[in-house]
């Protein structure tokens, strides 16, 4: 059960702030928020030898803990949310997968209630407006062109909680759908696309701002046909999602994205499905059967990668220890950047007075030791 910190000083840790890392730093928690000064009776927790970083923000996540955000009951969705919170994700967007329009509209209604309650930060519609050539783990028979009227139907069903749509913008209606989303402050993300370089540039100029899991489910980078990857990497208006699980990307591809786009344009995501934090076995991703073996999810029919079993604490650890990305850059990619994109950076994404007390405690080797959300310990660090 979560316990409230009330008035607590987290002292002695390396604290990662927007301005840099502070050695022997302090984070003061008063109630649900980070404070600028401590009360006289504040409890002090000595975190010497540890790191304190902002809570993680996952803008692309289909489930976890054995639960699906696409098809689960409210209680099951809450189980998935809790699972990811225990792994450091204090702000979470629920992603759907391709389905019938009426079903997706119904799911939007279910998930929007959890957004309104503060359990989710929004809804991401991944499909059905994607390319059959790059469908990945989406049912081809349910795919459709991105008709702006149908995009609007899902936006309306979400009652203002839709944060992002992934579109194959080269399809008929794609550019008009991008413009519609941009006009309403909803992220238009380019993904599951077979677009050319030129078509991708057109979509960016129309208002697209995110690359859905860059490199995956799109044409590869080629020297005479650079395709969407080059267009997405080179444009400062685009934030690129990356899945750092060791399966979706070769380390060199991740390094290329960080080098070319810069940490300020990377968002580390999980693209998690039900098995995240749960284990191997047989699962459903929308209407499709998925088998998870050794932590890798693949469609039973065809073998396509079907999301991931990643949690963001593992992504953080891998990015720092294996990929050798500087800690400050990883914090930017896993907290600040997605928070800005989602329009919640005024509340989360960095450790600053007045913001929600959402934070993660890591040991010297970047293993997860504690998670606090809005001043409550989801996982209280056991120190000493």
Coordinates of C-alpha atoms in Angstrom, one line a residue, residues 178-356:
X178 CA -2.7 15.9 -39.4
X179 CA -4.0 19.4 -39.9
X180 CA -7.2 18.6 -37.9
X181 CA -5.2 17.1 -35.0
X182 CA -2.8 20.1 -34.9
X183 CA -5.7 22.5 -34.9
X184 CA -7.1 20.8 -31.8
X185 CA -3.8 20.5 -29.9
X186 CA -3.5 16.7 -30.4
X187 CA -0.2 15.2 -31.4
X188 CA -0.1 13.8 -34.9
X189 CA 2.6 11.1 -34.9
X190 CA 4.0 9.6 -38.1
X191 CA 4.3 5.8 -37.8
X192 CA 3.4 2.4 -39.2
X193 CA 4.1 4.2 -42.5
X194 CA 5.4 3.5 -45.9
X195 CA 5.9 7.1 -46.7
X196 CA 8.7 8.5 -48.9
X197 CA 11.1 11.2 -47.7
X198 CA 9.0 13.9 -49.5
X199 CA 5.7 12.6 -48.2
X200 CA 7.1 12.7 -44.6
X201 CA 8.3 16.3 -45.1
X202 CA 4.8 17.3 -46.3
X203 CA 3.3 15.7 -43.1
X204 CA 5.7 17.5 -40.8
X205 CA 5.0 20.8 -42.6
X206 CA 1.2 20.1 -42.0
X207 CA 1.8 19.8 -38.3
X208 CA 3.1 16.3 -37.3
X209 CA 5.5 16.5 -34.3
X210 CA 6.3 12.9 -33.3
X211 CA 7.8 9.8 -34.9
X212 CA 6.2 6.7 -33.5
X213 CA 8.9 4.2 -32.5
X214 CA 11.5 5.5 -35.0
X215 CA 13.0 2.9 -37.2
X216 CA 10.3 0.3 -36.4
X217 CA 7.4 -0.2 -38.8
X218 CA 8.7 2.1 -41.5
X219 CA 11.0 1.8 -44.6
X220 CA 14.7 1.6 -43.7
X221 CA 17.2 4.4 -44.3
X222 CA 18.7 4.0 -47.8
X223 CA 21.2 6.2 -49.6
X224 CA 19.0 7.0 -52.6
X225 CA 15.6 6.6 -50.9
X226 CA 16.1 8.0 -47.4
X227 CA 12.5 7.5 -46.6
X228 CA 10.8 8.8 -43.4
X229 CA 13.7 8.1 -41.1
X230 CA 16.0 10.8 -42.6
X231 CA 13.1 13.3 -42.7
X232 CA 12.1 12.6 -39.1
X233 CA 15.7 12.8 -37.7
X234 CA 16.7 16.0 -39.5
X235 CA 13.7 18.1 -38.5
X236 CA 13.9 20.0 -35.2
X237 CA 10.1 20.0 -35.0
X238 CA 10.0 16.2 -34.5
X239 CA 10.5 14.2 -31.3
X240 CA 11.5 10.6 -32.0
X241 CA 10.2 7.8 -29.8
X242 CA 12.8 5.0 -29.2
X243 CA 12.2 1.6 -27.6
X244 CA 15.4 0.7 -25.8
X245 CA 14.8 -2.9 -25.0
X246 CA 17.6 -4.6 -26.9
X247 CA 15.1 -6.2 -29.3
X248 CA 13.5 -3.3 -31.3
X249 CA 16.8 -1.4 -32.0
X250 CA 20.4 -2.2 -32.5
X251 CA 22.5 0.0 -30.1
X252 CA 24.0 1.7 -33.2
X253 CA 20.5 2.8 -34.3
X254 CA 19.8 4.3 -30.9
X255 CA 23.1 6.1 -30.9
X256 CA 22.4 7.4 -34.4
X257 CA 19.1 8.9 -33.2
X258 CA 20.7 10.5 -30.1
X259 CA 23.6 11.9 -32.1
X260 CA 21.5 13.3 -34.9
X261 CA 18.4 14.4 -33.1
X262 CA 20.0 15.3 -29.8
X263 CA 18.7 14.3 -26.4
X264 CA 16.2 17.1 -26.4
X265 CA 14.3 15.4 -29.3
X266 CA 14.2 11.9 -28.0
X267 CA 11.4 10.3 -26.0
X268 CA 12.1 6.9 -24.5
X269 CA 9.0 4.8 -24.5
X270 CA 8.1 1.2 -23.7
X271 CA 5.4 0.3 -26.3
X272 CA 4.6 -2.3 -23.6
X273 CA 1.9 -4.9 -23.8
X274 CA 0.2 -7.0 -21.2
X275 CA 3.3 -9.2 -20.4
X276 CA 5.4 -6.2 -19.1
X277 CA 6.1 -6.9 -15.5
X278 CA 4.2 -10.2 -15.7
X279 CA 6.1 -12.9 -17.6
X280 CA 6.2 -15.2 -20.6
X281 CA 3.1 -16.9 -22.0
X282 CA 0.3 -16.4 -24.5
X283 CA -1.5 -13.1 -24.7
X284 CA -3.9 -11.1 -27.0
X285 CA -3.0 -7.8 -28.5
X286 CA -6.3 -6.6 -29.9
X287 CA -7.6 -9.4 -32.0
X288 CA -4.2 -11.0 -32.5
X289 CA -2.5 -13.8 -30.5
X290 CA 0.9 -13.1 -29.1
X291 CA 3.5 -15.4 -27.6
X292 CA 6.1 -14.0 -25.2
X293 CA 9.3 -16.0 -24.9
X294 CA 12.3 -14.9 -23.0
X295 CA 10.7 -11.5 -22.6
X296 CA 10.2 -10.9 -26.4
X297 CA 6.6 -10.6 -27.7
X298 CA 5.9 -11.8 -31.2
X299 CA 2.7 -12.6 -33.1
X300 CA 1.9 -16.3 -33.1
X301 CA 1.0 -16.0 -36.8
X302 CA 3.9 -14.4 -38.8
X303 CA 6.3 -13.7 -36.0
X304 CA 6.2 -9.9 -36.1
X305 CA 7.4 -8.1 -32.9
X306 CA 4.2 -7.3 -31.0
X307 CA 5.1 -4.5 -28.6
X308 CA 7.5 -5.0 -25.8
X309 CA 7.7 -6.3 -22.2
X310 CA 9.8 -3.3 -21.3
X311 CA 9.4 -1.1 -18.2
X312 CA 11.0 2.3 -18.1
X313 CA 13.3 1.5 -15.2
X314 CA 14.9 -1.2 -17.4
X315 CA 15.1 1.3 -20.3
X316 CA 16.8 3.9 -18.0
X317 CA 19.3 1.3 -16.8
X318 CA 20.1 0.1 -20.3
X319 CA 20.4 3.6 -21.7
X320 CA 23.0 4.6 -19.1
X321 CA 24.9 1.4 -18.6
X322 CA 24.9 -0.3 -22.0
X323 CA 24.3 2.6 -24.4
X324 CA 26.4 5.0 -22.4
X325 CA 24.0 7.9 -22.7
X326 CA 24.8 10.6 -20.1
X327 CA 22.4 10.4 -17.1
X328 CA 21.1 14.0 -17.7
X329 CA 20.3 13.1 -21.3
X330 CA 18.4 10.0 -20.3
X331 CA 16.4 12.0 -17.7
X332 CA 15.5 14.5 -20.4
X333 CA 14.4 11.7 -22.8
X334 CA 12.4 9.7 -20.2
X335 CA 10.8 12.5 -18.2
X336 CA 11.0 16.1 -19.4
X337 CA 10.6 15.6 -23.2
X338 CA 7.4 13.5 -23.0
X339 CA 6.0 15.7 -20.3
X340 CA 6.4 18.7 -22.5
X341 CA 4.8 17.0 -25.5
X342 CA 1.9 15.9 -23.4
X343 CA 1.4 19.4 -22.1
X344 CA 2.0 18.5 -18.4
X345 CA 5.5 19.8 -17.9
X346 CA 4.1 22.5 -15.5
X347 CA 3.3 19.6 -13.1
X348 CA 5.7 16.7 -13.9
X349 CA 8.9 15.9 -15.8
X350 CA 11.5 17.6 -13.5
X351 CA 12.3 18.1 -9.9
X352 CA 11.3 21.7 -9.2
X353 CA 9.5 23.4 -6.4
X354 CA 5.7 23.5 -7.0
X355 CA 5.6 20.5 -9.2
X356 CA 4.1 17.1 -8.2

